[in-house]
Coordinates of C-alpha atoms in Angstrom, one line a residue:
Chain O
M1 CA -0.3 0.3 -0.1
K2 CA 1.2 2.8 -0.9
T3 CA 1.6 5.8 1.7
P4 CA -0.1 9.4 0.8
F5 CA -3.2 6.2 0.5
R6 CA -2.8 4.8 3.8
I7 CA -2.8 8.5 5.4
I8 CA -5.7 9.4 3.5
L9 CA -7.2 6.4 5.0
G10 CA -6.0 6.1 8.5
L11 CA -7.8 10.4 8.6
F12 CA -11.1 9.4 7.2
C13 CA -11.3 6.5 9.5
L14 CA -10.0 8.9 12.3
L15 CA -13.0 11.5 11.6
V16 CA -15.7 8.2 11.2
A17 CA -14.2 7.1 15.0
V18 CA -15.1 10.8 16.6
W19 CA -18.2 10.8 14.3
L20 CA -19.1 7.3 16.6
V21 CA -17.9 8.5 19.9
M22 CA -18.2 12.5 19.7
P23 CA -21.8 12.1 20.9
T24 CA -20.6 10.2 24.4
L25 CA -18.3 12.4 25.1
V26 CA -19.8 15.3 25.1
I27 CA -23.0 14.9 27.1
I28 CA -20.2 13.4 30.2
P29 CA -19.0 17.4 30.3
M30 CA -22.3 19.2 29.8
S31 CA -23.8 16.8 32.8
F32 CA -21.2 19.6 35.0
N33 CA -22.6 22.6 33.5
E34 CA -23.3 25.6 35.8
K35 CA -25.7 26.6 33.8
K36 CA -29.1 25.7 33.1
S37 CA -28.7 25.6 29.6
L38 CA -27.5 22.7 26.8
A39 CA -25.2 25.1 24.7
F40 CA -21.4 23.6 24.5
P41 CA -19.0 24.5 25.6
P42 CA -19.9 24.2 29.6
S43 CA -19.2 27.2 31.7
G44 CA -17.8 26.6 35.6
F45 CA -18.8 23.0 37.4
S46 CA -21.3 21.6 40.0
W47 CA -22.7 18.3 40.7
Q48 CA -26.1 20.1 40.4
W49 CA -27.8 18.3 37.7
Y50 CA -26.3 15.1 39.9
E51 CA -28.1 16.2 42.9
N52 CA -31.0 17.1 41.5
F53 CA -31.7 13.3 39.6
F54 CA -31.1 11.7 43.3
T55 CA -33.5 14.4 45.0
N56 CA -36.3 14.8 42.3
P57 CA -39.1 12.0 42.9
D58 CA -39.8 11.3 38.8
W59 CA -36.3 10.8 38.2
L60 CA -35.8 8.4 40.6
A61 CA -39.3 7.3 40.2
S62 CA -39.0 6.5 36.6
F63 CA -35.9 5.2 37.1
F64 CA -36.5 2.6 39.7
N65 CA -39.8 1.6 37.4
S66 CA -36.9 1.0 34.7
L67 CA -34.9 -0.9 37.0
R68 CA -37.8 -3.3 37.9
V69 CA -39.1 -3.7 34.0
A70 CA -35.7 -4.3 33.2
G71 CA -34.9 -7.0 35.4
L72 CA -38.3 -8.8 35.2
V73 CA -37.8 -9.0 31.7
A74 CA -33.9 -10.0 31.8
V75 CA -35.3 -12.8 34.0
A76 CA -38.4 -14.1 32.0
A77 CA -36.4 -13.4 28.0
T78 CA -33.7 -15.3 29.5
V79 CA -35.1 -18.7 30.7
I80 CA -38.0 -18.7 27.5
G81 CA -35.2 -17.7 25.3
T82 CA -32.5 -19.9 26.1
L83 CA -35.2 -22.4 25.8
A84 CA -36.4 -21.1 21.9
A85 CA -32.4 -21.6 21.6
L86 CA -31.5 -24.8 22.8
G87 CA -35.3 -26.6 20.8
L88 CA -34.0 -24.7 17.9
S89 CA -30.7 -26.6 17.9
R90 CA -32.1 -29.5 18.2
M91 CA -34.2 -29.3 15.3
K92 CA -32.9 -31.2 12.4
H93 CA -35.7 -30.7 9.4
S94 CA -36.2 -27.4 7.7
G95 CA -38.4 -25.7 9.8
A96 CA -35.6 -24.5 12.3
G97 CA -34.8 -22.3 9.8
L98 CA -38.8 -20.4 9.8
L99 CA -39.0 -20.8 12.8
R100 CA -35.6 -18.8 13.8
A101 CA -36.6 -16.0 11.2
I102 CA -40.5 -15.8 12.7
L103 CA -38.8 -15.8 16.2
I104 CA -36.2 -12.4 15.6
T105 CA -39.0 -10.5 13.6
P106 CA -39.0 -8.2 16.9
M107 CA -36.0 -6.8 15.8
I108 CA -37.0 -6.0 12.0
V109 CA -40.9 -5.1 13.2
P110 CA -41.2 -0.7 12.9
G111 CA -41.3 0.2 16.3
V112 CA -44.3 2.8 15.7
V113 CA -46.1 0.4 14.0
L114 CA -45.4 -2.3 16.8
A115 CA -46.4 0.7 19.5
I116 CA -49.7 1.5 18.2
G117 CA -50.9 -2.4 18.1
I118 CA -49.7 -3.2 21.6
Y119 CA -50.9 -0.2 22.7
A120 CA -54.4 -0.8 21.3
V121 CA -54.2 -4.2 22.6
Y122 CA -53.5 -3.0 25.9
L123 CA -56.3 -0.4 25.9
D124 CA -58.7 -3.3 25.9
Y125 CA -57.2 -5.2 28.0
Q126 CA -56.1 -2.6 31.3
L127 CA -52.4 -3.1 30.5
V128 CA -51.5 0.7 30.0
G129 CA -49.3 2.0 32.4
T130 CA -48.6 -1.1 34.3
T131 CA -45.7 -3.3 35.1
T132 CA -47.3 -7.2 33.8
G133 CA -47.7 -5.3 30.5
F134 CA -44.0 -3.6 29.9
V135 CA -42.7 -7.1 31.4
I136 CA -45.2 -9.0 28.4
A137 CA -44.1 -6.0 25.9
H138 CA -40.3 -5.7 26.3
T139 CA -39.3 -9.6 27.1
M140 CA -41.4 -10.3 23.6
L141 CA -38.7 -7.2 22.2
A142 CA -35.8 -9.0 24.3
I143 CA -36.0 -12.5 23.0
P144 CA -34.6 -12.6 19.8
F145 CA -31.5 -11.1 21.4
V146 CA -31.2 -13.6 24.1
I147 CA -31.9 -16.4 21.1
I148 CA -29.4 -14.7 19.2
A149 CA -26.2 -14.6 21.5
V150 CA -26.9 -18.6 23.3
S151 CA -27.3 -19.2 20.2
A152 CA -24.0 -18.1 19.1
S153 CA -22.5 -20.3 22.2
L154 CA -24.6 -23.2 20.7
E155 CA -22.8 -23.3 17.7
V156 CA -19.5 -24.3 19.1
F157 CA -21.0 -26.4 22.0
D158 CA -19.5 -29.9 21.1
V159 CA -22.7 -32.4 21.4
R160 CA -19.9 -35.3 21.7
L161 CA -19.6 -33.9 25.3
E162 CA -23.9 -34.3 26.0
T163 CA -24.0 -38.6 24.5
A164 CA -20.1 -39.1 26.6
A165 CA -22.2 -37.9 29.6
A166 CA -25.3 -39.9 28.3
S167 CA -23.2 -42.9 28.4
L168 CA -21.5 -42.0 31.4
G169 CA -25.0 -42.5 33.1
A170 CA -26.1 -39.4 33.7
N171 CA -29.9 -38.7 33.2
R172 CA -30.8 -35.9 30.4
F173 CA -31.6 -33.5 33.2
T174 CA -28.3 -33.8 34.7
T175 CA -26.4 -33.8 31.4
F176 CA -27.5 -30.5 31.2
R177 CA -27.6 -29.0 34.4
T178 CA -23.8 -30.2 34.6
V179 CA -22.8 -30.0 31.1
T180 CA -24.8 -28.2 28.7
L181 CA -26.1 -25.3 31.0
P182 CA -21.9 -24.5 32.2
L183 CA -20.7 -24.8 29.1
I184 CA -23.4 -22.6 27.0
A185 CA -23.3 -20.1 30.0
P186 CA -21.1 -17.1 29.2
G187 CA -24.4 -17.2 26.1
I188 CA -27.4 -17.1 28.7
L189 CA -25.5 -14.6 30.8
S190 CA -24.9 -11.8 27.8
G191 CA -28.7 -12.9 26.3
L192 CA -30.0 -11.7 29.9
L193 CA -27.5 -8.7 29.4
F194 CA -28.9 -8.4 26.3
A195 CA -32.2 -8.5 27.6
F196 CA -31.7 -6.1 30.4
V197 CA -30.8 -3.6 27.8
T198 CA -33.4 -4.1 25.4
S199 CA -35.7 -3.4 28.2
F200 CA -33.4 -0.8 30.2
D201 CA -33.4 1.7 26.6
E202 CA -36.6 1.0 24.5
I203 CA -38.3 4.2 24.5
I204 CA -41.5 3.8 21.3
V205 CA -43.2 1.2 22.8
A206 CA -42.6 2.5 26.4
L207 CA -43.8 6.1 24.8
F208 CA -47.2 4.6 23.8
I209 CA -48.6 1.6 26.7
T210 CA -46.5 4.8 29.4
S211 CA -48.9 6.4 32.0
P212 CA -48.5 9.3 34.8
Y213 CA -48.2 6.4 37.4
L214 CA -45.4 4.5 35.4
K215 CA -43.1 6.1 33.3
T216 CA -39.7 4.7 32.5
L217 CA -36.2 6.5 32.5
P218 CA -35.8 6.9 28.8
V219 CA -39.4 8.1 28.2
Q220 CA -38.6 10.5 31.5
I221 CA -36.0 11.3 29.3
F222 CA -37.3 12.0 26.2
T223 CA -40.5 13.9 27.5
S224 CA -37.3 15.9 29.3
I225 CA -36.0 16.8 26.0
T226 CA -39.1 17.7 24.2
R227 CA -40.3 20.0 27.2
D228 CA -38.0 21.8 29.1
A229 CA -34.2 21.2 27.4
D230 CA -33.5 19.9 31.7
P231 CA -29.8 19.4 31.7
T232 CA -30.6 16.2 34.8
V233 CA -30.7 14.5 31.3
T234 CA -27.0 15.0 30.6
A235 CA -26.5 13.5 34.0
V236 CA -28.5 10.6 34.0
G237 CA -27.0 10.1 30.5
T238 CA -23.5 10.1 32.3
I239 CA -24.8 7.2 34.8
I240 CA -25.4 4.9 32.3
F241 CA -23.6 5.2 30.3
I242 CA -20.5 4.4 32.9
A243 CA -23.3 1.6 34.5
T244 CA -23.6 0.2 31.0
T245 CA -20.0 0.3 30.9
L246 CA -19.3 -1.6 34.3
I247 CA -21.8 -3.9 33.2
I248 CA -20.4 -5.2 29.6
S249 CA -17.0 -5.4 30.9
A250 CA -17.9 -7.5 33.5
G251 CA -19.4 -9.9 31.4
L252 CA -16.4 -9.1 29.3
I253 CA -14.3 -10.1 31.8
I254 CA -16.3 -13.2 32.7
S255 CA -16.7 -14.7 29.5
S256 CA -13.1 -14.0 28.3
R257 CA -12.2 -16.1 31.9
S258 CA -15.0 -18.9 31.1
K259 CA -13.5 -19.4 27.6
R260 CA -9.5 -19.5 29.6
S261 CA -10.5 -22.6 32.2
Chain F
M1 CA -50.4 -38.3 23.6
S2 CA -50.6 -41.8 25.0
Q3 CA -48.6 -44.0 26.8
T4 CA -47.7 -46.4 23.9
S5 CA -46.9 -43.9 21.6
Q6 CA -44.3 -42.1 24.4
I7 CA -42.5 -45.6 24.9
S8 CA -42.8 -46.6 20.9
T9 CA -40.8 -43.1 20.3
A10 CA -38.3 -43.8 23.6
G11 CA -37.5 -47.0 21.4
G12 CA -36.7 -45.2 18.6
E13 CA -35.1 -42.6 19.7
N14 CA -32.6 -44.6 21.7
P15 CA -31.5 -48.2 22.0
R16 CA -31.9 -48.2 25.4
P17 CA -35.9 -48.9 26.4
A18 CA -36.7 -46.0 28.8
G19 CA -36.6 -46.6 32.7
G20 CA -40.0 -47.2 35.0
A21 CA -38.8 -44.0 36.8
P22 CA -41.6 -40.4 35.8
A23 CA -38.7 -38.3 35.1
S24 CA -37.4 -40.4 33.0
R25 CA -40.5 -41.0 30.7
R26 CA -40.9 -37.6 30.0
R27 CA -37.3 -37.1 28.3
P28 CA -37.9 -38.8 25.2
W29 CA -40.9 -36.7 24.5
L30 CA -39.1 -33.3 24.8
A31 CA -36.2 -34.8 22.4
A32 CA -38.4 -36.0 19.9
Y33 CA -40.0 -32.9 19.4
P34 CA -36.9 -29.9 20.7
S35 CA -39.7 -27.6 18.8
L36 CA -41.6 -27.7 21.8
L37 CA -38.9 -25.8 23.8
A38 CA -38.8 -22.8 21.5
M39 CA -43.0 -22.6 21.7
P40 CA -43.0 -20.2 25.0
A41 CA -41.6 -18.0 23.1
L42 CA -43.4 -18.3 19.8
L43 CA -46.4 -18.2 21.9
L44 CA -45.7 -15.3 23.8
L45 CA -44.4 -13.5 20.0
I46 CA -48.0 -14.4 18.7
A47 CA -49.8 -12.8 22.0
A48 CA -47.5 -9.6 22.2
M49 CA -46.6 -9.3 18.4
G50 CA -49.1 -11.1 16.0
Y51 CA -52.1 -10.4 17.9
P52 CA -51.0 -6.4 18.5
L53 CA -50.0 -6.2 14.7
L54 CA -53.6 -7.8 13.2
T55 CA -55.4 -5.3 15.6
V56 CA -54.1 -2.6 13.4
T57 CA -54.0 -4.3 10.4
L58 CA -57.6 -4.9 10.5
R59 CA -58.4 -1.5 12.2
S60 CA -57.1 0.3 9.3
F61 CA -60.4 -2.2 7.0
S62 CA -62.5 -1.2 9.4
D63 CA -62.0 2.6 11.3
P64 CA -64.5 3.9 10.8
A65 CA -66.4 2.2 8.3
W66 CA -65.4 -1.2 7.0
G67 CA -63.7 -0.6 3.1
L68 CA -60.0 0.2 1.5
Q69 CA -61.2 4.4 3.1
N70 CA -58.2 4.5 4.6
Y71 CA -55.9 3.8 2.2
V72 CA -57.3 5.5 -0.2
W73 CA -56.7 8.9 2.3
F74 CA -53.5 7.5 2.3
F75 CA -52.6 7.6 -1.6
S76 CA -54.8 10.0 -2.3
T77 CA -53.8 13.1 0.0
P78 CA -50.4 14.6 -1.5
V79 CA -49.1 15.1 2.6
N80 CA -48.4 11.5 2.8
V81 CA -47.9 10.4 -0.7
T82 CA -44.5 13.1 0.2
V83 CA -43.6 11.8 3.5
L84 CA -43.5 8.6 2.3
W85 CA -41.5 9.7 -0.3
R86 CA -39.3 11.2 1.8
T87 CA -39.0 8.3 4.4
F88 CA -37.7 6.5 1.5
S89 CA -35.3 9.1 0.9
I90 CA -34.2 10.1 3.7
A91 CA -33.5 5.7 4.2
A92 CA -31.7 5.7 1.4
W93 CA -29.3 8.7 2.6
V94 CA -28.4 7.0 5.8
T95 CA -27.8 4.1 3.8
I96 CA -25.3 5.9 1.4
V97 CA -23.2 7.6 3.9
C98 CA -23.3 4.6 6.1
V99 CA -21.8 2.9 3.5
I100 CA -19.0 5.9 2.1
A101 CA -18.1 6.2 6.3
A102 CA -18.5 1.9 6.6
Y103 CA -16.2 0.8 3.7
P104 CA -13.1 2.1 4.3
Y105 CA -13.4 1.4 8.0
A106 CA -14.0 -1.8 8.3
Y107 CA -11.2 -2.3 5.7
L108 CA -9.1 -0.8 7.6
M109 CA -10.1 -2.7 11.0
T110 CA -8.8 -5.8 8.6
A111 CA -5.7 -4.7 7.9
V112 CA -4.2 -3.0 10.8
G113 CA -3.2 -5.0 14.2
P114 CA -4.7 -6.1 17.1
R115 CA -4.5 -3.6 19.7
M116 CA -5.5 -1.0 16.9
R117 CA -8.0 -3.3 15.7
L118 CA -9.5 -3.4 19.0
I119 CA -9.6 0.7 19.5
L120 CA -11.6 0.7 16.3
I121 CA -13.7 -2.1 17.7
L122 CA -14.6 -0.4 20.9
C123 CA -15.4 2.8 19.4
V124 CA -17.9 1.1 17.0
L125 CA -19.5 -0.6 20.2
V126 CA -19.3 2.0 22.7
P127 CA -22.4 4.2 20.8
F128 CA -23.5 0.8 21.0
W129 CA -24.2 0.5 24.5
V130 CA -25.1 4.8 24.7
S131 CA -28.6 4.6 25.3
G132 CA -30.9 5.5 22.2
V133 CA -32.3 8.6 23.7
V134 CA -29.4 10.1 25.5
R135 CA -27.5 9.7 21.8
T136 CA -30.1 11.8 20.5
L137 CA -29.8 14.4 22.8
A138 CA -26.3 14.9 22.2
W139 CA -27.0 15.3 18.4
V140 CA -29.4 17.9 19.6
I141 CA -26.3 19.7 21.8
L142 CA -23.5 19.2 19.0
L143 CA -25.6 20.4 15.6
Q144 CA -28.0 23.1 17.5
D145 CA -27.4 26.7 15.8
S146 CA -24.4 27.4 18.7
G147 CA -23.0 23.8 18.9
I148 CA -19.7 22.6 18.3
I149 CA -20.0 22.2 14.7
N150 CA -21.2 25.4 14.2
S151 CA -18.9 26.8 16.2
L152 CA -16.2 25.0 14.4
I153 CA -17.4 26.2 10.7
R154 CA -17.8 29.7 11.9
L155 CA -13.8 29.8 13.3
L156 CA -13.1 28.4 9.4
G157 CA -14.6 31.3 8.3
F158 CA -17.9 30.1 6.8
D159 CA -21.2 31.3 7.8
G160 CA -22.7 28.6 10.6
V161 CA -25.2 26.4 8.5
K162 CA -28.7 25.2 9.8
L163 CA -28.6 21.5 10.8
I164 CA -31.4 21.1 13.9
R165 CA -34.2 20.8 12.8
T166 CA -33.0 19.9 9.1
Q167 CA -32.8 16.7 7.1
T168 CA -29.1 17.1 7.2
G169 CA -29.2 16.8 10.9
V170 CA -31.7 13.8 11.1
V171 CA -29.3 11.5 8.2
I172 CA -26.2 12.3 10.4
G173 CA -28.0 11.2 13.6
M174 CA -29.7 8.3 12.0
A175 CA -26.5 7.3 10.3
Q176 CA -24.5 7.7 13.3
V177 CA -26.6 5.3 15.4
L178 CA -27.1 3.1 12.3
L179 CA -23.3 2.8 11.7
P180 CA -22.1 -0.4 13.6
F181 CA -25.2 -2.3 11.3
M182 CA -23.2 -1.6 8.3
I183 CA -19.6 -1.7 9.6
L184 CA -19.8 -5.1 11.3
P185 CA -21.2 -7.6 8.6
L186 CA -18.5 -5.8 6.4
Y187 CA -16.2 -6.3 8.8
S188 CA -16.6 -9.9 9.4
V189 CA -17.4 -10.5 5.3
M190 CA -13.9 -8.5 4.7
R191 CA -12.0 -10.7 7.1
G192 CA -12.5 -13.7 5.5
I193 CA -11.7 -12.6 2.1
D194 CA -8.8 -14.0 1.2
L195 CA -6.0 -11.6 0.3
R196 CA -3.7 -13.5 -1.7
L197 CA -5.9 -13.0 -3.9
V198 CA -5.0 -9.4 -4.5
Q199 CA -1.4 -10.4 -4.3
A200 CA -2.2 -12.5 -7.7
A201 CA -4.1 -10.1 -9.2
R202 CA -1.4 -7.5 -8.4
S203 CA 1.6 -10.1 -9.5
L204 CA 0.0 -10.5 -12.6
G205 CA 0.5 -6.8 -13.6
A206 CA -2.8 -5.3 -12.4
R207 CA -2.8 -2.0 -11.0
P208 CA -3.7 -1.9 -7.3
S209 CA -6.7 0.0 -8.3
R210 CA -7.8 -2.6 -10.7
A211 CA -7.0 -5.1 -8.4
F212 CA -9.5 -3.6 -5.9
L213 CA -12.1 -3.5 -8.1
Q214 CA -12.0 -6.4 -10.3
V215 CA -10.8 -8.2 -7.2
Y216 CA -11.5 -7.1 -3.4
L217 CA -14.9 -5.2 -3.9
P218 CA -16.6 -7.9 -5.7
L219 CA -15.8 -10.2 -3.0
S220 CA -17.2 -7.2 0.0
L221 CA -20.3 -7.0 -1.6
P222 CA -21.9 -9.1 -0.2
G223 CA -21.4 -7.2 3.4
V224 CA -22.5 -4.2 1.5
F225 CA -25.5 -5.5 0.4
A226 CA -26.0 -7.2 3.8
G227 CA -25.6 -4.2 6.0
A228 CA -27.3 -1.8 3.6
I229 CA -30.2 -4.1 3.9
I230 CA -30.1 -4.3 7.6
V231 CA -30.0 -0.3 7.5
F232 CA -32.2 1.0 5.1
I233 CA -34.4 -1.3 7.0
L234 CA -34.2 -0.2 10.1
S235 CA -34.0 3.9 8.9
L236 CA -37.5 3.4 7.6
G237 CA -39.3 2.9 11.0
F238 CA -37.1 5.6 12.8
Y239 CA -39.3 7.4 14.9
I240 CA -37.0 8.9 18.1
T241 CA -33.7 10.5 16.0
P242 CA -36.5 12.5 13.4
A243 CA -38.5 13.2 16.3
L244 CA -36.0 14.8 18.7
L245 CA -33.6 16.4 15.9
G246 CA -36.0 16.8 12.7
G247 CA -38.4 20.0 12.2
P248 CA -42.0 19.8 10.2
R249 CA -39.9 19.6 6.5
S250 CA -37.8 16.2 7.9
T251 CA -41.3 14.6 9.1
M252 CA -41.0 10.7 8.7
L253 CA -43.8 8.5 8.6
S254 CA -43.0 6.9 11.9
T255 CA -44.4 10.7 13.3
L256 CA -47.4 10.6 11.0
V257 CA -48.5 7.4 12.8
Q258 CA -48.2 8.5 15.9
S259 CA -49.8 12.0 15.7
Q260 CA -52.4 9.7 14.0
V261 CA -53.3 8.0 16.7
L262 CA -52.1 9.6 19.9
S263 CA -53.1 13.5 18.8
L264 CA -56.1 12.5 16.5
L265 CA -57.2 9.4 18.0
N266 CA -57.6 8.3 14.4
W267 CA -57.2 4.3 14.6
G268 CA -58.0 3.7 11.1
R269 CA -55.5 6.2 9.3
G270 CA -52.5 5.6 11.6
G271 CA -53.2 2.2 11.6
A272 CA -52.6 1.7 7.2
M273 CA -49.9 4.3 7.6
G274 CA -48.9 1.5 10.0
V275 CA -49.5 -0.9 7.5
V276 CA -47.9 0.7 4.8
L277 CA -44.7 1.2 6.3
L278 CA -45.2 -2.7 7.5
V279 CA -45.8 -3.7 4.3
A280 CA -42.8 -1.8 3.2
T281 CA -40.4 -3.7 5.4
F282 CA -41.6 -6.8 4.8
V283 CA -41.0 -6.7 0.9
L284 CA -37.5 -5.4 1.4
L285 CA -36.7 -8.0 3.5
A286 CA -38.2 -10.4 0.7
L287 CA -36.0 -8.8 -1.9
A288 CA -32.8 -9.1 0.3
A289 CA -33.5 -12.6 1.3
P290 CA -31.9 -14.2 -1.8
L291 CA -28.8 -12.3 -1.5
M292 CA -28.7 -12.9 2.6
R293 CA -28.7 -16.8 1.7
Q294 CA -26.3 -16.7 -1.4
R295 CA -24.3 -15.2 1.5
H296 CA -24.3 -18.1 3.7
K297 CA -23.6 -20.0 0.5
Q298 CA -20.7 -18.4 -0.5
A299 CA -19.3 -18.3 3.4
S300 CA -20.0 -22.4 4.2
R301 CA -18.3 -22.8 1.0
S302 CA -14.8 -20.9 2.1

């Protein structure tokens, strides 16, 4: 490769990298802004937006709602999605491909169309603004991510290990618990994280099925941006970013450790 | 399911006859029908996605009266047709921007050492785990009239540009959100390209540009197609970014659906728009499916 070409390529990619990362990097300094404005650059230094987040009941309530919903969704989607991934991996006929494609459609269906449909159904069944309603919708949206993550770890899983365990007299449940489960655990764990993040971050369906009594954090962020441009959102954004970075790093460390052992 | 049929499947599946214990009597049954394990997921999908989508479709034909009037209204109102056209053109622009930005980036990822590659991958993944709403807020800060980008442009001695509440702003924000969906499939295809083929072309006298155009580019096209289809389809349904970064002149179909249903309580018209969006998405997927399958075949052949 010629050097001028390399330089142009490098500069272009640097620009793309800046474009990708800049929105994240801009939020963090903005969260320490002294003024109540979203103008860049921020001036001064203050913790007031963090303080506001931890003292304002609206923000706190929506945060705990999101945590509760995402926690329930992570468990439900991981169990249902892992079962589905196991079933799909053991299906031998061509139906498996079709079934997998069907189960992954929630990722592709336009969010607004899904949202108005869910809203219509929830109005009939009094599920608007309920935890049950949120958990059902978000679990459905999170299952594809669990299926993809668990399927990926099942693909590298050696089925002969199960046969070996069975030939040594283990019954199917013992085999699953002591052989299969530990080996696909990293996939299940990353599915769990994906499901949690999917629910915690989901906004379009949440905007439709929300109520004054049950708002999730993204809905609160959205209304705050559209109504009053409250800089507290920058503090919330920074907290979420740091929290997710920690969770994902932990996930990466766990999966790399289990790969080594 | 009768007792005998269970035992007979067990006999066919397993050379050892199933024992008398109740626990072991159930296992051949699941082993014979592994698809049963996927049933909870399928049932939830039918209840939480299928039923709602069916409701929307039915209402588009039945609200306020049975017939096609909502569709006739949709396609005979110039504003709607403009928005439909704009939705496709914004999706096309986002896809083009993503291809242009992702191709060199993915190429560089295959050409650098492991440490540099990790940095490049992190740059792609970081936006992935920042909340979508928060990221769009960041774009509001960056694109506003007194924002960083405009300050930079002024610093260079040019007049400021209107970015927020414009189509350009929407494309910049959406492409940033969707770029990882383009880079990752492209990278996975490029990583599999045998660079010796390019070297062979060069040793046979091809100039670098010709070796690239005739050898490397065609081999990488499946990745471009896969990424472009995903980006285009996801762009069609975007709601948050256009709602926050766009103005009245960059409304997309999603916003129209939302306002028909939530503000005007017009389920029939909103439903009809939703169905148009849904059908467009699935038609594109159906068109793209053969391309994707070809890619899989190529991947399994190599």
